[in-house]
PDB file of N, CA and C in Angstrom:
ATOM      1  N   MET A   1     -12.531   2.582  11.738  1.00  0.00           N
ATOM      2  CA  MET A   1     -11.065   2.963  11.405  1.00  0.00           C
ATOM      3  C   MET A   1     -10.476   2.022  10.544  1.00  0.00           C
ATOM      4  N   THR A   2      -9.923   2.681   9.489  1.00  0.00           N
ATOM      5  CA  THR A   2      -9.152   1.921   8.388  1.00  0.00           C
ATOM      6  C   THR A   2      -7.850   1.797   8.828  1.00  0.00           C
ATOM      7  N   VAL A   3      -7.281   0.640   8.519  1.00  0.00           N
ATOM      8  CA  VAL A   3      -5.693   0.678   8.463  1.00  0.00           C
ATOM      9  C   VAL A   3      -5.156   0.090   7.265  1.00  0.00           C
ATOM     10  N   ILE A   4      -4.083   0.785   6.983  1.00  0.00           N
ATOM     11  CA  ILE A   4      -3.488   0.384   5.664  1.00  0.00           C
ATOM     12  C   ILE A   4      -2.012  -0.102   6.097  1.00  0.00           C
ATOM     13  N   THR A   5      -1.570  -1.209   5.789  1.00  0.00           N
ATOM     14  CA  THR A   5      -0.060  -1.584   6.271  1.00  0.00           C
ATOM     15  C   THR A   5       0.587  -2.036   4.843  1.00  0.00           C
ATOM     16  N   VAL A   6       1.845  -1.229   4.843  1.00  0.00           N
ATOM     17  CA  VAL A   6       2.658  -1.315   3.694  1.00  0.00           C
ATOM     18  C   VAL A   6       4.027  -2.206   4.371  1.00  0.00           C
ATOM     19  N   ASN A   7       4.112  -3.413   4.001  1.00  0.00           N
ATOM     20  CA  ASN A   7       5.091  -4.210   4.181  1.00  0.00           C
ATOM     21  C   ASN A   7       6.066  -4.263   3.000  1.00  0.00           C
ATOM     22  N   ALA A   8       7.354  -3.672   3.585  1.00  0.00           N
ATOM     23  CA  ALA A   8       8.497  -3.807   2.520  1.00  0.00           C
ATOM     24  C   ALA A   8       9.783  -4.204   3.119  1.00  0.00           C
ATOM     25  N   VAL A   9      10.749  -4.512   2.054  1.00  0.00           N
ATOM     26  CA  VAL A   9      12.113  -4.732   2.757  1.00  0.00           C
ATOM     27  C   VAL A   9      12.643  -3.321   3.042  1.00  0.00           C
ATOM     28  N   LYS A  10      13.481  -3.468   3.977  1.00  0.00           N
ATOM     29  CA  LYS A  10      13.877  -2.415   4.831  1.00  0.00           C
ATOM     30  C   LYS A  10      14.826  -1.802   3.958  1.00  0.00           C
ATOM     31  N   GLY A  11      14.497  -0.527   3.884  1.00  0.00           N
ATOM     32  CA  GLY A  11      15.101   0.649   3.227  1.00  0.00           C
ATOM     33  C   GLY A  11      14.591   0.870   1.841  1.00  0.00           C
ATOM     34  N   ARG A  12      13.507   0.134   1.427  1.00  0.00           N
ATOM     35  CA  ARG A  12      12.975   0.109   0.108  1.00  0.00           C
ATOM     36  C   ARG A  12      12.360   1.639  -0.036  1.00  0.00           C
ATOM     37  N   LEU A  13      11.735   2.195   1.298  1.00  0.00           N
ATOM     38  CA  LEU A  13      10.949   3.409   0.822  1.00  0.00           C
ATOM     39  C   LEU A  13      11.595   4.396   1.720  1.00  0.00           C
ATOM     40  N   SER A  14      12.198   5.530   1.121  1.00  0.00           N
ATOM     41  CA  SER A  14      12.517   6.545   1.460  1.00  0.00           C
ATOM     42  C   SER A  14      11.754   7.267   2.496  1.00  0.00           C
ATOM     43  N   LEU A  15      11.994   8.400   3.432  1.00  0.00           N
ATOM     44  CA  LEU A  15      11.320   8.852   4.295  1.00  0.00           C
ATOM     45  C   LEU A  15      10.397   9.991   3.317  1.00  0.00           C
ATOM     46  N   GLU A  16      10.676  10.367   2.348  1.00  0.00           N
ATOM     47  CA  GLU A  16       9.828  11.344   1.162  1.00  0.00           C
ATOM     48  C   GLU A  16       8.794  10.350   0.718  1.00  0.00           C
ATOM     49  N   GLN A  17       9.268   9.085   0.333  1.00  0.00           N
ATOM     50  CA  GLN A  17       8.302   8.205  -0.471  1.00  0.00           C
ATOM     51  C   GLN A  17       7.236   7.846   0.757  1.00  0.00           C
ATOM     52  N   ARG A  18       7.461   7.394   1.860  1.00  0.00           N
ATOM     53  CA  ARG A  18       6.508   7.317   3.015  1.00  0.00           C
ATOM     54  C   ARG A  18       5.461   8.251   3.070  1.00  0.00           C
ATOM     55  N   ARG A  19       6.143   9.762   3.286  1.00  0.00           N
ATOM     56  CA  ARG A  19       5.138  10.948   3.463  1.00  0.00           C
ATOM     57  C   ARG A  19       4.392  11.135   2.287  1.00  0.00           C
ATOM     58  N   LYS A  20       4.713  10.781   1.175  1.00  0.00           N
ATOM     59  CA  LYS A  20       3.820  10.820   0.002  1.00  0.00           C
ATOM     60  C   LYS A  20       2.771   9.572  -0.072  1.00  0.00           C
ATOM     61  N   LEU A  21       3.141   8.563   0.258  1.00  0.00           N
ATOM     62  CA  LEU A  21       2.451   7.388   0.309  1.00  0.00           C
ATOM     63  C   LEU A  21       1.404   7.578   1.372  1.00  0.00           C
ATOM     64  N   ALA A  22       1.505   8.067   2.583  1.00  0.00           N
ATOM     65  CA  ALA A  22       0.544   8.248   3.840  1.00  0.00           C
ATOM     66  C   ALA A  22      -0.357   9.032   3.365  1.00  0.00           C
ATOM     67  N   GLU A  23      -0.330  10.007   2.415  1.00  0.00           N
ATOM     68  CA  GLU A  23      -1.413  10.545   2.026  1.00  0.00           C
ATOM     69  C   GLU A  23      -2.083  10.157   0.977  1.00  0.00           C
ATOM     70  N   ALA A  24      -1.330   9.601  -0.035  1.00  0.00           N
ATOM     71  CA  ALA A  24      -1.882   8.801  -1.324  1.00  0.00           C
ATOM     72  C   ALA A  24      -2.800   7.813  -0.958  1.00  0.00           C
ATOM     73  N   LEU A  25      -2.235   7.036   0.080  1.00  0.00           N
ATOM     74  CA  LEU A  25      -2.760   5.638   0.265  1.00  0.00           C
ATOM     75  C   LEU A  25      -4.170   6.040   1.077  1.00  0.00           C
ATOM     76  N   THR A  26      -3.989   6.980   1.837  1.00  0.00           N
ATOM     77  CA  THR A  26      -5.053   7.310   2.463  1.00  0.00           C
ATOM     78  C   THR A  26      -6.292   7.650   1.622  1.00  0.00           C
ATOM     79  N   ASP A  27      -5.960   8.590   0.705  1.00  0.00           N
ATOM     80  CA  ASP A  27      -6.861   9.173  -0.333  1.00  0.00           C
ATOM     81  C   ASP A  27      -7.466   7.949  -1.308  1.00  0.00           C
ATOM     82  N   ALA A  28      -6.356   7.149  -1.507  1.00  0.00           N
ATOM     83  CA  ALA A  28      -6.750   5.777  -2.539  1.00  0.00           C
ATOM     84  C   ALA A  28      -7.982   4.962  -1.776  1.00  0.00           C
ATOM     85  N   VAL A  29      -8.088   4.983  -0.600  1.00  0.00           N
ATOM     86  CA  VAL A  29      -9.042   4.048   0.082  1.00  0.00           C
ATOM     87  C   VAL A  29     -10.140   4.961   0.390  1.00  0.00           C
ATOM     88  N   LEU A  30      -9.820   6.088   1.016  1.00  0.00           N
ATOM     89  CA  LEU A  30     -11.028   7.089   1.610  1.00  0.00           C
ATOM     90  C   LEU A  30     -12.001   7.341   0.114  1.00  0.00           C
ATOM     91  N   VAL A  31     -11.564   7.686  -0.618  1.00  0.00           N
ATOM     92  CA  VAL A  31     -12.441   8.173  -1.923  1.00  0.00           C
ATOM     93  C   VAL A  31     -13.619   7.011  -2.242  1.00  0.00           C
ATOM     94  N   PRO A  32     -12.982   5.626  -2.521  1.00  0.00           N
ATOM     95  CA  PRO A  32     -14.024   4.636  -2.688  1.00  0.00           C
ATOM     96  C   PRO A  32     -14.976   4.494  -1.630  1.00  0.00           C
ATOM     97  N   GLU A  33     -14.397   4.439  -0.495  1.00  0.00           N
ATOM     98  CA  GLU A  33     -15.246   4.236   0.915  1.00  0.00           C
ATOM     99  C   GLU A  33     -16.195   5.035   1.172  1.00  0.00           C
ATOM    100  N   VAL A  34     -15.957   6.358   1.156  1.00  0.00           N
ATOM    101  CA  VAL A  34     -16.747   7.384   1.435  1.00  0.00           C
ATOM    102  C   VAL A  34     -17.524   7.871   0.324  1.00  0.00           C
ATOM    103  N   ARG A  35     -16.968   7.450  -0.962  1.00  0.00           N
ATOM    104  CA  ARG A  35     -17.698   7.799  -2.259  1.00  0.00           C
ATOM    105  C   ARG A  35     -17.500   9.314  -2.984  1.00  0.00           C
ATOM    106  N   GLN A  36     -16.820   9.889  -1.847  1.00  0.00           N
ATOM    107  CA  GLN A  36     -16.185  11.440  -2.295  1.00  0.00           C
ATOM    108  C   GLN A  36     -14.944  11.792  -1.429  1.00  0.00           C
ATOM    109  N   PHE A  37     -14.229  12.810  -2.011  1.00  0.00           N
ATOM    110  CA  PHE A  37     -13.018  13.160  -1.402  1.00  0.00           C
ATOM    111  C   PHE A  37     -13.575  14.142  -0.222  1.00  0.00           C
ATOM    112  N   VAL A  38     -13.302  13.666   1.098  1.00  0.00           N
ATOM    113  CA  VAL A  38     -13.678  14.675   2.165  1.00  0.00           C
ATOM    114  C   VAL A  38     -12.707  14.473   3.066  1.00  0.00           C
ATOM    115  N   PRO A  39     -11.622  15.553   3.023  1.00  0.00           N
ATOM    116  CA  PRO A  39     -10.524  15.995   3.855  1.00  0.00           C
ATOM    117  C   PRO A  39     -10.681  15.674   5.267  1.00  0.00           C
ATOM    118  N   ALA A  40     -11.775  16.110   5.875  1.00  0.00           N
ATOM    119  CA  ALA A  40     -12.006  15.762   7.306  1.00  0.00           C
ATOM    120  C   ALA A  40     -12.213  14.134   7.514  1.00  0.00           C
ATOM    121  N   ALA A  41     -12.465  13.477   6.682  1.00  0.00           N
ATOM    122  CA  ALA A  41     -12.516  12.070   6.855  1.00  0.00           C
ATOM    123  C   ALA A  41     -11.175  11.378   7.013  1.00  0.00           C
ATOM    124  N   ARG A  42      -9.940  11.942   6.679  1.00  0.00           N
ATOM    125  CA  ARG A  42      -8.712  11.399   6.873  1.00  0.00           C
ATOM    126  C   ARG A  42      -8.272  11.008   8.197  1.00  0.00           C
ATOM    127  N   VAL A  43      -8.801  11.346   9.045  1.00  0.00           N
ATOM    128  CA  VAL A  43      -8.667  11.122  10.586  1.00  0.00           C
ATOM    129  C   VAL A  43      -9.009   9.610  10.847  1.00  0.00           C
ATOM    130  N   GLY A  44     -10.076   9.254  10.019  1.00  0.00           N
ATOM    131  CA  GLY A  44     -10.221   7.793  10.246  1.00  0.00           C
ATOM    132  C   GLY A  44      -9.417   6.579   9.501  1.00  0.00           C
ATOM    133  N   PHE A  45      -8.415   7.226   9.140  1.00  0.00           N
ATOM    134  CA  PHE A  45      -7.634   6.312   8.255  1.00  0.00           C
ATOM    135  C   PHE A  45      -6.094   6.167   9.003  1.00  0.00           C
ATOM    136  N   GLN A  46      -5.462   5.020   9.033  1.00  0.00           N
ATOM    137  CA  GLN A  46      -4.053   5.051   9.538  1.00  0.00           C
ATOM    138  C   GLN A  46      -3.402   4.389   8.631  1.00  0.00           C
ATOM    139  N   VAL A  47      -2.006   4.736   8.143  1.00  0.00           N
ATOM    140  CA  VAL A  47      -1.133   3.845   7.304  1.00  0.00           C
ATOM    141  C   VAL A  47       0.096   3.648   8.294  1.00  0.00           C
ATOM    142  N   HIS A  48       0.507   2.319   8.134  1.00  0.00           N
ATOM    143  CA  HIS A  48       1.443   1.840   9.007  1.00  0.00           C
ATOM    144  C   HIS A  48       2.455   1.282   7.951  1.00  0.00           C
ATOM    145  N   PHE A  49       3.847   1.801   8.125  1.00  0.00           N
ATOM    146  CA  PHE A  49       5.140   1.155   7.336  1.00  0.00           C
ATOM    147  C   PHE A  49       5.559   0.172   8.203  1.00  0.00           C
ATOM    148  N   ALA A  50       6.008  -1.174   7.791  1.00  0.00           N
ATOM    149  CA  ALA A  50       6.685  -2.105   8.243  1.00  0.00           C
ATOM    150  C   ALA A  50       7.774  -2.656   7.341  1.00  0.00           C
ATOM    151  N   GLU A  51       9.090  -2.358   7.894  1.00  0.00           N
ATOM    152  CA  GLU A  51      10.207  -2.939   7.279  1.00  0.00           C
ATOM    153  C   GLU A  51      10.759  -4.396   7.686  1.00  0.00           C
ATOM    154  N   CYS A  52      11.009  -5.166   6.874  1.00  0.00           N
ATOM    155  CA  CYS A  52      11.516  -6.562   7.075  1.00  0.00           C
ATOM    156  C   CYS A  52      12.903  -6.480   6.396  1.00  0.00           C
ATOM    157  N   GLU A  53      13.813  -7.265   7.153  1.00  0.00           N
ATOM    158  CA  GLU A  53      15.206  -7.681   6.599  1.00  0.00           C
ATOM    159  C   GLU A  53      15.050  -8.556   5.350  1.00  0.00           C
ATOM    160  N   PRO A  54      15.945  -8.494   4.401  1.00  0.00           N
ATOM    161  CA  PRO A  54      15.857  -9.459   3.438  1.00  0.00           C
ATOM    162  C   PRO A  54      15.788 -10.905   3.659  1.00  0.00           C
ATOM    163  N   ASP A  55      16.224 -11.318   4.962  1.00  0.00           N
ATOM    164  CA  ASP A  55      16.188 -12.639   5.208  1.00  0.00           C
ATOM    165  C   ASP A  55      14.873 -13.110   6.019  1.00  0.00           C
ATOM    166  N   MET A  56      14.000 -12.123   6.001  1.00  0.00           N
ATOM    167  CA  MET A  56      12.794 -12.150   6.859  1.00  0.00           C
ATOM    168  C   MET A  56      11.539 -12.278   5.692  1.00  0.00           C
ATOM    169  N   MET A  57      11.800 -12.158   4.325  1.00  0.00           N
ATOM    170  CA  MET A  57      10.948 -12.387   3.431  1.00  0.00           C
ATOM    171  C   MET A  57      11.333 -13.137   2.443  1.00  0.00           C
ATOM    172  N   ALA A  58      10.344 -13.990   1.643  1.00  0.00           N
ATOM    173  CA  ALA A  58      10.726 -15.049   0.772  1.00  0.00           C
ATOM    174  C   ALA A  58       9.842 -15.004  -0.433  1.00  0.00           C
ATOM    175  N   ILE A  59      10.136 -15.259  -1.655  1.00  0.00           N
ATOM    176  CA  ILE A  59       9.379 -15.461  -2.517  1.00  0.00           C
ATOM    177  C   ILE A  59       9.648 -16.701  -3.374  1.00  0.00           C
ATOM    178  N   GLY A  60       8.703 -17.574  -3.620  1.00  0.00           N
ATOM    179  CA  GLY A  60       8.921 -19.172  -4.230  1.00  0.00           C
ATOM    180  C   GLY A  60       9.809 -19.867  -3.294  1.00  0.00           C
ATOM    181  N   GLY A  61       9.751 -19.659  -1.908  1.00  0.00           N
ATOM    182  CA  GLY A  61      10.386 -20.448  -1.037  1.00  0.00           C
ATOM    183  C   GLY A  61      11.712 -20.158  -0.591  1.00  0.00           C
ATOM    184  N   ARG A  62      12.450 -19.148  -1.536  1.00  0.00           N
ATOM    185  CA  ARG A  62      13.487 -18.557  -1.615  1.00  0.00           C
ATOM    186  C   ARG A  62      13.615 -17.314  -0.571  1.00  0.00           C
ATOM    187  N   LEU A  63      14.486 -17.131   0.425  1.00  0.00           N
ATOM    188  CA  LEU A  63      14.663 -15.824   1.103  1.00  0.00           C
ATOM    189  C   LEU A  63      15.087 -14.810   0.117  1.00  0.00           C
ATOM    190  N   LEU A  64      14.717 -13.723   0.352  1.00  0.00           N
ATOM    191  CA  LEU A  64      15.131 -12.591  -0.403  1.00  0.00           C
ATOM    192  C   LEU A  64      16.563 -12.430  -0.248  1.00  0.00           C
ATOM    193  N   ALA A  65      17.110 -12.685   0.895  1.00  0.00           N
ATOM    194  CA  ALA A  65      18.683 -12.641   0.940  1.00  0.00           C
ATOM    195  C   ALA A  65      19.322 -13.528   0.219  1.00  0.00           C
ATOM    196  N   ASP A  66      18.834 -14.536  -0.328  1.00  0.00           N
ATOM    197  CA  ASP A  66      19.542 -15.744  -1.018  1.00  0.00           C
ATOM    198  C   ASP A  66      19.209 -15.460  -2.543  1.00  0.00           C
ATOM    199  N   ALA A  67      18.131 -14.576  -2.824  1.00  0.00           N
ATOM    200  CA  ALA A  67      17.633 -14.608  -4.476  1.00  0.00           C
ATOM    201  C   ALA A  67      18.766 -13.933  -5.375  1.00  0.00           C
ATOM    202  N   THR A  68      18.930 -14.725  -6.254  1.00  0.00           N
ATOM    203  CA  THR A  68      19.798 -14.333  -7.608  1.00  0.00           C
ATOM    204  C   THR A  68      19.384 -13.207  -8.383  1.00  0.00           C
ATOM    205  N   GLN A  69      17.988 -12.962  -8.182  1.00  0.00           N
ATOM    206  CA  GLN A  69      17.474 -11.837  -9.084  1.00  0.00           C
ATOM    207  C   GLN A  69      16.786 -10.604  -7.925  1.00  0.00           C
ATOM    208  N   GLY A  70      16.803  -9.580  -8.243  1.00  0.00           N
ATOM    209  CA  GLY A  70      16.502  -8.604  -7.135  1.00  0.00           C
ATOM    210  C   GLY A  70      14.666  -8.327  -7.457  1.00  0.00           C
ATOM    211  N   PHE A  71      13.972  -8.895  -6.383  1.00  0.00           N
ATOM    212  CA  PHE A  71      12.638  -8.807  -6.466  1.00  0.00           C
ATOM    213  C   PHE A  71      12.348  -7.496  -5.601  1.00  0.00           C
ATOM    214  N   ASP A  72      11.176  -6.973  -6.268  1.00  0.00           N
ATOM    215  CA  ASP A  72      10.745  -5.588  -5.428  1.00  0.00           C
ATOM    216  C   ASP A  72       9.433  -6.054  -4.761  1.00  0.00           C
ATOM    217  N   VAL A  73       9.770  -6.446  -3.455  1.00  0.00           N
ATOM    218  CA  VAL A  73       8.550  -7.270  -2.817  1.00  0.00           C
ATOM    219  C   VAL A  73       7.880  -6.149  -1.769  1.00  0.00           C
ATOM    220  N   MET A  74       6.635  -5.894  -2.176  1.00  0.00           N
ATOM    221  CA  MET A  74       5.827  -5.206  -1.123  1.00  0.00           C
ATOM    222  C   MET A  74       4.537  -5.863  -1.013  1.00  0.00           C
ATOM    223  N   VAL A  75       3.860  -5.815   0.271  1.00  0.00           N
ATOM    224  CA  VAL A  75       2.659  -6.433   0.303  1.00  0.00           C
ATOM    225  C   VAL A  75       1.801  -5.371   1.232  1.00  0.00           C
ATOM    226  N   ILE A  76       0.815  -5.017   0.455  1.00  0.00           N
ATOM    227  CA  ILE A  76      -0.185  -3.861   1.274  1.00  0.00           C
ATOM    228  C   ILE A  76      -1.532  -4.642   1.641  1.00  0.00           C
ATOM    229  N   ASP A  77      -1.948  -4.364   2.856  1.00  0.00           N
ATOM    230  CA  ASP A  77      -3.001  -4.945   3.552  1.00  0.00           C
ATOM    231  C   ASP A  77      -3.962  -3.702   3.891  1.00  0.00           C
ATOM    232  N   VAL A  78      -5.159  -3.884   3.621  1.00  0.00           N
ATOM    233  CA  VAL A  78      -5.953  -2.732   4.063  1.00  0.00           C
ATOM    234  C   VAL A  78      -7.122  -3.433   4.908  1.00  0.00           C
ATOM    235  N   VAL A  79      -7.308  -2.990   6.199  1.00  0.00           N
ATOM    236  CA  VAL A  79      -8.318  -3.719   6.793  1.00  0.00           C
ATOM    237  C   VAL A  79      -9.398  -2.563   7.257  1.00  0.00           C
ATOM    238  N   VAL A  80     -10.676  -2.823   6.949  1.00  0.00           N
ATOM    239  CA  VAL A  80     -11.664  -2.013   7.135  1.00  0.00           C
ATOM    240  C   VAL A  80     -12.634  -2.681   8.148  1.00  0.00           C
ATOM    241  N   MET A  81     -12.847  -1.740   9.172  1.00  0.00           N
ATOM    242  CA  MET A  81     -13.978  -2.503  10.276  1.00  0.00           C
ATOM    243  C   MET A  81     -15.360  -2.516   9.589  1.00  0.00           C
ATOM    244  N   ASP A  82     -15.899  -3.573   9.658  1.00  0.00           N
ATOM    245  CA  ASP A  82     -17.111  -3.557   9.271  1.00  0.00           C
ATOM    246  C   ASP A  82     -17.507  -3.205   7.726  1.00  0.00           C
ATOM    247  N   GLY A  83     -16.222  -3.248   6.951  1.00  0.00           N
ATOM    248  CA  GLY A  83     -16.583  -2.915   5.444  1.00  0.00           C
ATOM    249  C   GLY A  83     -17.125  -3.971   4.837  1.00  0.00           C
ATOM    250  N   ASP A  84     -18.124  -3.592   4.101  1.00  0.00           N
ATOM    251  CA  ASP A  84     -18.720  -4.516   3.101  1.00  0.00           C
ATOM    252  C   ASP A  84     -18.666  -4.096   2.065  1.00  0.00           C
ATOM    253  N   TRP A  85     -17.700  -4.279   1.130  1.00  0.00           N
ATOM    254  CA  TRP A  85     -17.346  -3.596  -0.104  1.00  0.00           C
ATOM    255  C   TRP A  85     -17.775  -4.580  -1.336  1.00  0.00           C
ATOM    256  N   ARG A  86     -18.567  -3.892  -2.094  1.00  0.00           N
ATOM    257  CA  ARG A  86     -18.944  -4.780  -3.333  1.00  0.00           C
ATOM    258  C   ARG A  86     -17.713  -4.965  -4.288  1.00  0.00           C
ATOM    259  N   PRO A  87     -17.743  -5.902  -4.969  1.00  0.00           N
ATOM    260  CA  PRO A  87     -16.603  -6.446  -5.854  1.00  0.00           C
ATOM    261  C   PRO A  87     -16.076  -5.192  -6.636  1.00  0.00           C
ATOM    262  N   GLU A  88     -16.820  -4.329  -7.295  1.00  0.00           N
ATOM    263  CA  GLU A  88     -16.232  -3.271  -7.912  1.00  0.00           C
ATOM    264  C   GLU A  88     -15.641  -2.142  -7.152  1.00  0.00           C
ATOM    265  N   VAL A  89     -15.890  -1.939  -5.898  1.00  0.00           N
ATOM    266  CA  VAL A  89     -15.281  -0.948  -4.838  1.00  0.00           C
ATOM    267  C   VAL A  89     -14.110  -1.840  -4.405  1.00  0.00           C
ATOM    268  N   ARG A  90     -13.808  -2.900  -4.230  1.00  0.00           N
ATOM    269  CA  ARG A  90     -12.808  -3.646  -4.170  1.00  0.00           C
ATOM    270  C   ARG A  90     -11.739  -3.545  -4.899  1.00  0.00           C
ATOM    271  N   ALA A  91     -12.240  -3.723  -6.409  1.00  0.00           N
ATOM    272  CA  ALA A  91     -11.441  -3.451  -7.596  1.00  0.00           C
ATOM    273  C   ALA A  91     -10.702  -1.841  -7.700  1.00  0.00           C
ATOM    274  N   GLU A  92     -11.646  -1.071  -7.397  1.00  0.00           N
ATOM    275  CA  GLU A  92     -11.315   0.243  -7.436  1.00  0.00           C
ATOM    276  C   GLU A  92     -10.256   0.608  -6.360  1.00  0.00           C
ATOM    277  N   VAL A  93     -10.360   0.068  -5.180  1.00  0.00           N
ATOM    278  CA  VAL A  93      -9.466   0.544  -4.009  1.00  0.00           C
ATOM    279  C   VAL A  93      -7.941  -0.272  -4.573  1.00  0.00           C
ATOM    280  N   ILE A  94      -7.936  -1.530  -5.099  1.00  0.00           N
ATOM    281  CA  ILE A  94      -6.688  -2.192  -5.402  1.00  0.00           C
ATOM    282  C   ILE A  94      -6.172  -1.351  -6.394  1.00  0.00           C
ATOM    283  N   GLY A  95      -6.961  -0.940  -7.469  1.00  0.00           N
ATOM    284  CA  GLY A  95      -6.135  -0.228  -8.617  1.00  0.00           C
ATOM    285  C   GLY A  95      -5.552   1.092  -7.961  1.00  0.00           C
ATOM    286  N   ARG A  96      -6.467   1.743  -7.110  1.00  0.00           N
ATOM    287  CA  ARG A  96      -6.050   3.154  -6.548  1.00  0.00           C
ATOM    288  C   ARG A  96      -4.801   2.845  -5.657  1.00  0.00           C
ATOM    289  N   VAL A  97      -4.896   1.769  -4.984  1.00  0.00           N
ATOM    290  CA  VAL A  97      -3.494   1.498  -3.873  1.00  0.00           C
ATOM    291  C   VAL A  97      -2.275   1.199  -4.871  1.00  0.00           C
ATOM    292  N   LEU A  98      -2.501   0.418  -5.808  1.00  0.00           N
ATOM    293  CA  LEU A  98      -1.242   0.018  -6.743  1.00  0.00           C
ATOM    294  C   LEU A  98      -0.795   1.387  -7.390  1.00  0.00           C
ATOM    295  N   ALA A  99      -1.629   1.960  -7.990  1.00  0.00           N
ATOM    296  CA  ALA A  99      -1.208   3.153  -8.833  1.00  0.00           C
ATOM    297  C   ALA A  99      -0.445   4.101  -7.831  1.00  0.00           C
ATOM    298  N   ALA A 100      -0.913   4.329  -6.657  1.00  0.00           N
ATOM    299  CA  ALA A 100      -0.302   5.361  -5.539  1.00  0.00           C
ATOM    300  C   ALA A 100       0.889   4.692  -5.357  1.00  0.00           C
ATOM    301  N   MET A 101       1.145   3.206  -5.105  1.00  0.00           N
ATOM    302  CA  MET A 101       2.421   2.853  -4.788  1.00  0.00           C
ATOM    303  C   MET A 101       3.470   3.015  -5.779  1.00  0.00           C
ATOM    304  N   ALA A 102       2.904   2.979  -7.176  1.00  0.00           N
ATOM    305  CA  ALA A 102       4.003   2.984  -8.404  1.00  0.00           C
ATOM    306  C   ALA A 102       4.333   4.325  -8.485  1.00  0.00           C
ATOM    307  N   ASP A 103       3.467   5.303  -8.436  1.00  0.00           N
ATOM    308  CA  ASP A 103       3.687   6.732  -8.365  1.00  0.00           C
ATOM    309  C   ASP A 103       4.733   7.161  -7.431  1.00  0.00           C
ATOM    310  N   ALA A 104       4.696   6.804  -6.339  1.00  0.00           N
ATOM    311  CA  ALA A 104       5.472   7.290  -5.162  1.00  0.00           C
ATOM    312  C   ALA A 104       6.931   6.480  -5.584  1.00  0.00           C
ATOM    313  N   CYS A 105       7.100   5.337  -5.813  1.00  0.00           N
ATOM    314  CA  CYS A 105       8.181   4.588  -5.998  1.00  0.00           C
ATOM    315  C   CYS A 105       8.852   5.106  -7.453  1.00  0.00           C
ATOM    316  N   GLY A 106       7.992   5.961  -8.419  1.00  0.00           N
ATOM    317  CA  GLY A 106       8.580   6.225  -9.538  1.00  0.00           C
ATOM    318  C   GLY A 106       8.650   5.449 -10.555  1.00  0.00           C
ATOM    319  N   LEU A 107       7.614   4.505 -10.407  1.00  0.00           N
ATOM    320  CA  LEU A 107       7.391   3.397 -11.537  1.00  0.00           C
ATOM    321  C   LEU A 107       6.311   3.848 -12.393  1.00  0.00           C
ATOM    322  N   GLU A 108       6.472   3.307 -13.539  1.00  0.00           N
ATOM    323  CA  GLU A 108       5.205   3.612 -14.538  1.00  0.00           C
ATOM    324  C   GLU A 108       3.897   2.601 -14.307  1.00  0.00           C
ATOM    325  N   ARG A 109       4.138   1.498 -13.715  1.00  0.00           N
ATOM    326  CA  ARG A 109       3.229   0.717 -13.240  1.00  0.00           C
ATOM    327  C   ARG A 109       3.569   0.021 -12.211  1.00  0.00           C
ATOM    328  N   PRO A 110       2.695  -1.039 -11.448  1.00  0.00           N
ATOM    329  CA  PRO A 110       3.259  -1.346 -10.262  1.00  0.00           C
ATOM    330  C   PRO A 110       3.874  -2.816 -10.634  1.00  0.00           C
ATOM    331  N   SER A 111       4.862  -3.034  -9.553  1.00  0.00           N
ATOM    332  CA  SER A 111       5.728  -4.242  -9.839  1.00  0.00           C
ATOM    333  C   SER A 111       4.830  -5.559  -9.680  1.00  0.00           C
ATOM    334  N   PRO A 112       4.994  -6.497 -10.626  1.00  0.00           N
ATOM    335  CA  PRO A 112       4.150  -7.464 -10.528  1.00  0.00           C
ATOM    336  C   PRO A 112       4.471  -8.636  -9.126  1.00  0.00           C
ATOM    337  N   SER A 113       5.207  -8.190  -8.385  1.00  0.00           N
ATOM    338  CA  SER A 113       5.741  -8.820  -7.175  1.00  0.00           C
ATOM    339  C   SER A 113       5.125  -8.228  -5.947  1.00  0.00           C
ATOM    340  N   TRP A 114       4.162  -7.166  -6.254  1.00  0.00           N
ATOM    341  CA  TRP A 114       3.574  -6.418  -4.936  1.00  0.00           C
ATOM    342  C   TRP A 114       2.330  -7.090  -4.491  1.00  0.00           C
TER     343      TRP A 114
END
C-alpha cells in the first residue's frame, strides 16, 4: 500500500482540486513504481488530505497566521511499503507529484514553499 498525504492550510484546496489531485497524485506515483500505467493497480494507493489552521503551520519560525506575506504552504508525503526506489525513480516521482500539484492548483510551476 502506498499512501500519499497532502498537508495544506485549511481551505487551500477546493473539493474539485482534491478530486483532481486524488487521481493525478495516484498516477504520479503509480507509473514510476509499477513502471507502466495499470489502472487496476490504483487500489494499492491512497491519498489523504490533511488541513491545518494557519496558526498550526509555520515557515521560518513564524506562524502563517502571523506572516506578513502570503505563503502557499503544502507538504506532500509519499510512504511506500518496502519501497526501494533508486535515486532516478525518486526524482521522477517528486517531479510528477509537483507537476500534478501545480496543474491542480492552476499554477505554471510548483510553489517554492511546497
